[in-house]
Amino acid sequence: MSAQGAGSRAPRRARGPRRFAALVRKEVRQILRDPSSLLIAFALPLVLLFLFGYGVSLDATRNRVGLVVESSTPVAQDLAAAFRASRYFEVMSGRDRRAFEEDLVRGRIRGILVIPADFAADMASGAAASVQGPSARGPSMQVIVDGSDPNTAGFVQNYARGVVETWARQRAAEAAPRAPAITVERRFWFNPELASRNFLVPGSIAIVMTLVGTLLTSLVVAREWERGTMEAMMATPVSAAELLAGKILPYFVLGLASMTLCVLLAVLVFDVPFRGSAAALYAVSASFLMPALGQGLLISAATKNQFLASQLALLSGFLPAFLLSGFLFEIDSMPRPIQWITAIVPARYLIPCLQTVFLAGDVWPMFLRAMATMLLIGAVLFLLAARSTRKRIG
Amino acid sequence: MAEIVRMSGLTKRFGGAAPALDAVSGSVAAGEITGLVGPDGAGKTTLIRLMTGLMAPEGGELEVFGLDARRAAAAIQADIGYMPQRFGLYEDLTVRENLDLYADLRGLPRAERPEAFGRLLAFTGLEPFAARLAGKLSGGMKQKLGLACALLRKPRLLLLDEPGVGVDPISRRDLWSMVRGLAGEGVGVVWSTAYLDEAEACDRVLLLDRGRLLFTGRPSELTGRVAGRVFKVSGVEGRRRPVLARALDEPGIVDGVIQGEAIRLVVASGRDAGAVPAAVAAPPARVQPAPPRFEDAYVDLLGGGPGGRSRLAEATAARPGSGDGPGDRPVIEARGLTKRFGDFTAARDITFAIPRGQIFGLLGPNGAGKSTTFKMLCGLLRPTGGEGRIAGFDLRRDGAAARNRLGYMAQKFSLYGDLSVAQNLAFFAGAYGLGGRLRRERTALMTEIFDLAPHAGMSAKLLPLGLKQRLALACAVMHEPEALFLDEPTSGVDPITRREFWTHINGLVEKGVTVLVTTHFMDEAEYCDRIALIDRGRAIALGSPDELKARVADAANPDPSMEDAFVALVRDAGREGAA
Amino acid sequence: MMAWIRLRALILKELLAILRDPRSRVILIGPPIVQLMVFSFAATLEVRNADLLILNRDAGYWGQELVHRLDGAPTFRSIRPVDGPAALRAGIDRQEAIAAIQIGSGFSRDLAAGNAADLQIILDGRRSNAAQIVAGYLDGIVEGLAADAAQVAAPHAGPASAAVRVVPRNWFNPNLTFQWFMVPNLVAAIAMLIGLVVTALSIARERELGTFDQLMVSPLRTHEILIGKVIPPMLIGSFHITVYVLAALFVFGVPLRGSLLLLYGSAVFYLLAVVGLGLFISALAATQQQAILGAFLFMVPGMLLSGFATPIENMPGWLQAVTLVNPLRYFLVVVRGVFLKDLPVGEAVANTAPLLLIACVTLGAAAWLFRRRLE
């Protein structure tokens, strides 16, 4: 023992960085040793990206529908053929709509397209009738959709309308070539092929960072409280700021690493374009991790219990990032009070930035504003977390 | 010696409850071991936390190194070593990594590390395990590692919160000599404990009870108060437990415990010291004066232990065939029990049989296979070879039938903390298949016997340890088991509660219940009829406490204690194993 | 009899252990209600309150008329005129608007002359889903304008072809109310969320607290312990389902066209499958942290591969095959069907049978793991 006498006491000020490094090293070792944290940081992102990249999409592109042609006239058959040729529909034909009604109830088909018996006759008289005024009855067809899924129902209606219009226009052009009144030129900027993967993949990166920043961090810190290691740490010369920073840095890096993996996969495997700069990507991601980590620390300091921490992180971190961030659902379409709530969801600022950095390029004015907001939220959360992690127990 | 901690009128309260510390005054001197002694809930942990500066006192003054603990917490923390009750180790870091971490946090210069680590690892005997995860160490090794971490830079004040809990006698001796050495170098040590043999070894004690200071001074001062009042009764004819029970009900006797074949009694002050023991122990029993211990004085200070009556035993029907008549089938049997984990053999060919109405002790160093054997015998682990039987039922084939006949009480308080006392009782009654009227009767009886009614609605986790322990016993005996398995049953419990507990156990044993107990505390081992000493997976000694003691007696130590026997036997076995 | 007493004690204990702690009670009851309220209003794929940019270079009537009509459309919250392509570009870049309309300088003139008039619509492809929906709305408005312009330009000429009217009929949900879709979905999702976490934690928690040994030395048999662990989360799950069903009926006014009996019948098997999964995770996990993260690792793909927000038939074939093991997928069909469609019994059974199969597999695997860990 004697070798450790008072003579070896060096000035204490120089020790801060080394203490900090030790805390970080400890945290890194723990991360590397627990398979569950690595699973969340690296396996879950893979699964998410894989799902969004390869399979899951919001667009209803292949809708199975029943097509009932009640008339065998060439006109009706021609329209039916147009439906069969459409890439949006997978058509099952029949003569009687009742045959399909059960399928609709069972969810086997998304809609029933009915070309009525008098379609051809109305078509023939249509031109004449319309002369008498706009109120006259023209040919019509019915589109019955399964309203229990309004989103898909809307798509089916729109696609059906599109098919009918194109068909009618072609017929008209064959009969009497004449340019339509307004040529609408539609341009989808940034994502002309309208691949929903292109916006879902950047969005899911935000989810992944929320998981690492908030869920994982809150669990890990709550575990230290539960196991009593926090108490042992606090009785050492480590300051509360060092303790918190020692937790933040490793998860900050883990969050960025996880994000980097996602971006590489998105670009190299899923061919999502990346038009912005890496600098912008890391700047917005780093700004986002501040509130995410702050939230995790605050939750764990407030609960000191893993079960509660996980539930709170789920409720206040993961679900809002999924549902209140504009990832899947448009914020503008939500009721006013809920829009107010979204204002404090950090992911809502990150997701548009990520989508932009991938698809549009660097739009700094937008990034800077989002970063400032996220850092502000982060600062508030850190302040609260530091207040509840003062070096005092009880 | 210089005072490094000075407290006066220290008070701390949590919420509206009774104060955790109530106007405590005292001091800790450099170069001494100061024992912080008292049962659970006495305020030991709170006092230590106040000294670390992790908690602020409400009233009174606390100075550490002459600094106000309220204001100068950071300066104090730079010079203390603290080992909390729950180790404070990172279980998923290795021994070496834990040391590294604390070395960095305490600012141990890198150049001094190899030497310091080497010494601490050698000192703690952890050298061979430096690369092992801390979570995979045994309880004793964890405590030693915790101590090593607290000692990385020699502190001026070392605070140890119950370092002796769950540690075997050999490790405990090691811990003591480590700490003793430090004190010799001028470090002030605070050692908190509920065990009075540890308190006796301290230079000075602060005796706490429910937040109040009962005594402060040298242990011998207190022990001196019972000098001449302590006796050992040996050579009792027939069973000694009923004799003790009768003795404890004598008004002139304040305390009594079983000590192997003998009984140890403390006579109340003011009584005729010679006449009282003689009144209980009829010849041929011999009564000899015995040297007083701190524990005797402590119990005396608190006004004596509980009486010798066990309401639990009285309410229990006697089991026929009690006694050790020939042909009586043993209640607990281990036949060649072996357990392998991979290529590591945790228990090898362990055989013993416990007849009805006996207490059998399993002793051994941490990690030696004691728990493994215990777990195989109550069905928690499946043996790799051999078999275990309870009341004749093979644990493997008739597991449920065998389990129905055993009661189990674990060292870690393992009742449902979120359930209330009454709900715990109801659950265990149900789990053992007691239904309807029977359940109501038994739970009512247990509530009455253990005086649980005032706490019936309280969550079990909020109970003080003594009550938890009563509740655990109530839950374990609710279904009137033939065999009772006790895994370090009184760890951390105060002596009064411990006596009450053993009064019940002794009473039950007289009614024909068979008990298997593991313990690290030698005064508990003394209650056993027979003991198996397990080391490195083998049973290295089997016999009554007195037989084991006799085996190690020599000229230098003609009357060895149980702890001496334990240490010597394990060391001898180690030497043979090495040879 | 004995077995029943033991089981009853176990189930009661399990429920009390979850519900007696005020904090976990709050966690089990508070958040699901908040979720129901927030998410059923928030989770809408409709587009409302969209912002538009307009670059109108046309000085004539029809340009003004188009702006006017867009202004009157309920979908759009604000319509901001911009003065040049640069401003337009910046506005879209910064997501100040989801779409921009560029009206050419000859727009009115061309229309009046009966010529094809050019109109450009620029949409933010970063939000392709919403952008497509907005494009649909815009098309409707532009078409209407074109028809009126044609009438004015040549009142007697008649349209080039008979316009075929498409008459939409929305069965089961005539106004395509989004909450009618969302709330039944949430009924199924919440039961999974809660059931999975509560079950996954149950064994891991007892292991960490040491009470698990206490259970194992009691005469309770392995299968009894498993049943005791399965029933309480199922009861809690049923409670949540009931709360959500009541809220669906009385708060959100979702019609109930099928039989509740069918719903609950199917729910039993759904919960069994979910709890089986939770138990499997629990038996696998060594610590609470692992149990929580394990539950998560299943839950996220589970939500995505259920048909909740993303139709299964749009997934590639191999992924559709993966969804076959997801209990949520089947129960969603039943819940939506019972609420809105009066789902026939046969169909409910067809979607419940796989749940039973999943439950058998997961519970069997959990029991096996559970026994193995005793070694």
mmCIF file with all atom_site columns, N, CA and C in Angstrom, chain C residues 330-352:
data_model
loop_
_atom_site.group_PDB
_atom_site.id
_atom_site.type_symbol
_atom_site.label_atom_id
_atom_site.label_alt_id
_atom_site.label_comp_id
_atom_site.label_asym_id
_atom_site.label_entity_id
_atom_site.label_seq_id
_atom_site.pdbx_PDB_ins_code
_atom_site.Cartn_x
_atom_site.Cartn_y
_atom_site.Cartn_z
_atom_site.occupancy
_atom_site.B_iso_or_equiv
_atom_site.pdbx_formal_charge
_atom_site.auth_seq_id
_atom_site.auth_comp_id
_atom_site.auth_asym_id
_atom_site.auth_atom_id
_atom_site.pdbx_PDB_model_num
ATOM 1  N N  . TYR C 1 330 ? -53.502 -11.496 -39.349 1.00 0.00 ? 330 TYR C N  1
ATOM 2  C CA . TYR C 1 330 ? -54.784 -12.193 -39.393 1.00 0.00 ? 330 TYR C CA 1
ATOM 3  C C  . TYR C 1 330 ? -55.852 -11.470 -38.584 1.00 0.00 ? 330 TYR C C  1
ATOM 4  N N  . PHE C 1 331 ? -55.419 -10.991 -37.424 1.00 0.00 ? 331 PHE C N  1
ATOM 5  C CA . PHE C 1 331 ? -56.416 -10.389 -36.561 1.00 0.00 ? 331 PHE C CA 1
ATOM 6  C C  . PHE C 1 331 ? -56.910 -9.063  -37.132 1.00 0.00 ? 331 PHE C C  1
ATOM 7  N N  . LEU C 1 332 ? -56.057 -8.357  -37.860 1.00 0.00 ? 332 LEU C N  1
ATOM 8  C CA . LEU C 1 332 ? -56.485 -7.113  -38.502 1.00 0.00 ? 332 LEU C CA 1
ATOM 9  C C  . LEU C 1 332 ? -57.666 -7.363  -39.421 1.00 0.00 ? 332 LEU C C  1
ATOM 10 N N  . VAL C 1 333 ? -57.606 -8.452  -40.182 1.00 0.00 ? 333 VAL C N  1
ATOM 11 C CA . VAL C 1 333 ? -58.694 -8.779  -41.100 1.00 0.00 ? 333 VAL C CA 1
ATOM 12 C C  . VAL C 1 333 ? -59.985 -8.967  -40.314 1.00 0.00 ? 333 VAL C C  1
ATOM 13 N N  . VAL C 1 334 ? -59.857 -9.676  -39.192 1.00 0.00 ? 334 VAL C N  1
ATOM 14 C CA . VAL C 1 334 ? -61.050 -9.953  -38.399 1.00 0.00 ? 334 VAL C CA 1
ATOM 15 C C  . VAL C 1 334 ? -61.619 -8.663  -37.798 1.00 0.00 ? 334 VAL C C  1
ATOM 16 N N  . VAL C 1 335 ? -60.750 -7.845  -37.214 1.00 0.00 ? 335 VAL C N  1
ATOM 17 C CA . VAL C 1 335 ? -61.255 -6.631  -36.554 1.00 0.00 ? 335 VAL C CA 1
ATOM 18 C C  . VAL C 1 335 ? -61.913 -5.704  -37.553 1.00 0.00 ? 335 VAL C C  1
ATOM 19 N N  . ARG C 1 336 ? -61.223 -5.435  -38.635 1.00 0.00 ? 336 ARG C N  1
ATOM 20 C CA . ARG C 1 336 ? -61.815 -4.545  -39.635 1.00 0.00 ? 336 ARG C CA 1
ATOM 21 C C  . ARG C 1 336 ? -63.105 -5.135  -40.162 1.00 0.00 ? 336 ARG C C  1
ATOM 22 N N  . GLY C 1 337 ? -63.068 -6.437  -40.399 1.00 0.00 ? 337 GLY C N  1
ATOM 23 C CA . GLY C 1 337 ? -64.233 -7.114  -40.971 1.00 0.00 ? 337 GLY C CA 1
ATOM 24 C C  . GLY C 1 337 ? -65.417 -7.040  -40.036 1.00 0.00 ? 337 GLY C C  1
ATOM 25 N N  . VAL C 1 338 ? -65.185 -7.326  -38.756 1.00 0.00 ? 338 VAL C N  1
ATOM 26 C CA . VAL C 1 338 ? -66.303 -7.351  -37.819 1.00 0.00 ? 338 VAL C CA 1
ATOM 27 C C  . VAL C 1 338 ? -66.894 -5.947  -37.670 1.00 0.00 ? 338 VAL C C  1
ATOM 28 N N  . PHE C 1 339 ? -66.028 -4.960  -37.590 1.00 0.00 ? 339 PHE C N  1
ATOM 29 C CA . PHE C 1 339 ? -66.550 -3.607  -37.415 1.00 0.00 ? 339 PHE C CA 1
ATOM 30 C C  . PHE C 1 339 ? -67.338 -3.149  -38.637 1.00 0.00 ? 339 PHE C C  1
ATOM 31 N N  . LEU C 1 340 ? -66.718 -3.211  -39.782 1.00 0.00 ? 340 LEU C N  1
ATOM 32 C CA . LEU C 1 340 ? -67.292 -2.504  -40.924 1.00 0.00 ? 340 LEU C CA 1
ATOM 33 C C  . LEU C 1 340 ? -68.066 -3.395  -41.886 1.00 0.00 ? 340 LEU C C  1
ATOM 34 N N  . LYS C 1 341 ? -67.757 -4.684  -41.915 1.00 0.00 ? 341 LYS C N  1
ATOM 35 C CA . LYS C 1 341 ? -68.270 -5.482  -43.036 1.00 0.00 ? 341 LYS C CA 1
ATOM 36 C C  . LYS C 1 341 ? -69.203 -6.606  -42.655 1.00 0.00 ? 341 LYS C C  1
ATOM 37 N N  . ASP C 1 342 ? -69.442 -6.847  -41.377 1.00 0.00 ? 342 ASP C N  1
ATOM 38 C CA . ASP C 1 342 ? -70.186 -8.027  -40.985 1.00 0.00 ? 342 ASP C CA 1
ATOM 39 C C  . ASP C 1 342 ? -69.524 -9.271  -41.560 1.00 0.00 ? 342 ASP C C  1
ATOM 40 N N  . LEU C 1 343 ? -68.316 -9.483  -41.143 1.00 0.00 ? 343 LEU C N  1
ATOM 41 C CA . LEU C 1 343 ? -67.506 -10.579 -41.667 1.00 0.00 ? 343 LEU C CA 1
ATOM 42 C C  . LEU C 1 343 ? -68.192 -11.925 -41.455 1.00 0.00 ? 343 LEU C C  1
ATOM 43 N N  . PRO C 1 344 ? -68.286 -12.744 -42.511 1.00 0.00 ? 344 PRO C N  1
ATOM 44 C CA . PRO C 1 344 ? -68.907 -14.057 -42.325 1.00 0.00 ? 344 PRO C CA 1
ATOM 45 C C  . PRO C 1 344 ? -68.057 -14.942 -41.398 1.00 0.00 ? 344 PRO C C  1
ATOM 46 N N  . VAL C 1 345 ? -68.769 -15.858 -40.722 1.00 0.00 ? 345 VAL C N  1
ATOM 47 C CA . VAL C 1 345 ? -68.087 -16.715 -39.749 1.00 0.00 ? 345 VAL C CA 1
ATOM 48 C C  . VAL C 1 345 ? -66.943 -17.495 -40.397 1.00 0.00 ? 345 VAL C C  1
ATOM 49 N N  . GLY C 1 346 ? -67.204 -18.012 -41.569 1.00 0.00 ? 346 GLY C N  1
ATOM 50 C CA . GLY C 1 346 ? -66.192 -18.833 -42.242 1.00 0.00 ? 346 GLY C CA 1
ATOM 51 C C  . GLY C 1 346 ? -64.898 -18.086 -42.426 1.00 0.00 ? 346 GLY C C  1
ATOM 52 N N  . GLU C 1 347 ? -65.030 -16.799 -42.786 1.00 0.00 ? 347 GLU C N  1
ATOM 53 C CA . GLU C 1 347 ? -63.846 -15.997 -43.026 1.00 0.00 ? 347 GLU C CA 1
ATOM 54 C C  . GLU C 1 347 ? -63.098 -15.736 -41.719 1.00 0.00 ? 347 GLU C C  1
ATOM 55 N N  . ALA C 1 348 ? -63.873 -15.493 -40.664 1.00 0.00 ? 348 ALA C N  1
ATOM 56 C CA . ALA C 1 348 ? -63.236 -15.268 -39.365 1.00 0.00 ? 348 ALA C CA 1
ATOM 57 C C  . ALA C 1 348 ? -62.481 -16.512 -38.943 1.00 0.00 ? 348 ALA C C  1
ATOM 58 N N  . VAL C 1 349 ? -63.096 -17.652 -39.160 1.00 0.00 ? 349 VAL C N  1
ATOM 59 C CA . VAL C 1 349 ? -62.438 -18.902 -38.775 1.00 0.00 ? 349 VAL C CA 1
ATOM 60 C C  . VAL C 1 349 ? -61.162 -19.098 -39.601 1.00 0.00 ? 349 VAL C C  1
ATOM 61 N N  . ALA C 1 350 ? -61.264 -18.792 -40.885 1.00 0.00 ? 350 ALA C N  1
ATOM 62 C CA . ALA C 1 350 ? -60.106 -18.964 -41.755 1.00 0.00 ? 350 ALA C CA 1
ATOM 63 C C  . ALA C 1 350 ? -58.941 -18.087 -41.303 1.00 0.00 ? 350 ALA C C  1
ATOM 64 N N  . ASN C 1 351 ? -59.254 -16.954 -40.692 1.00 0.00 ? 351 ASN C N  1
ATOM 65 C CA . ASN C 1 351 ? -58.186 -16.082 -40.212 1.00 0.00 ? 351 ASN C CA 1
ATOM 66 C C  . ASN C 1 351 ? -57.796 -16.366 -38.774 1.00 0.00 ? 351 ASN C C  1
ATOM 67 N N  . THR C 1 352 ? -58.553 -17.213 -38.107 1.00 0.00 ? 352 THR C N  1
ATOM 68 C CA . THR C 1 352 ? -58.232 -17.525 -36.720 1.00 0.00 ? 352 THR C CA 1
ATOM 69 C C  . THR C 1 352 ? -57.407 -18.801 -36.619 1.00 0.00 ? 352 THR C C  1
#
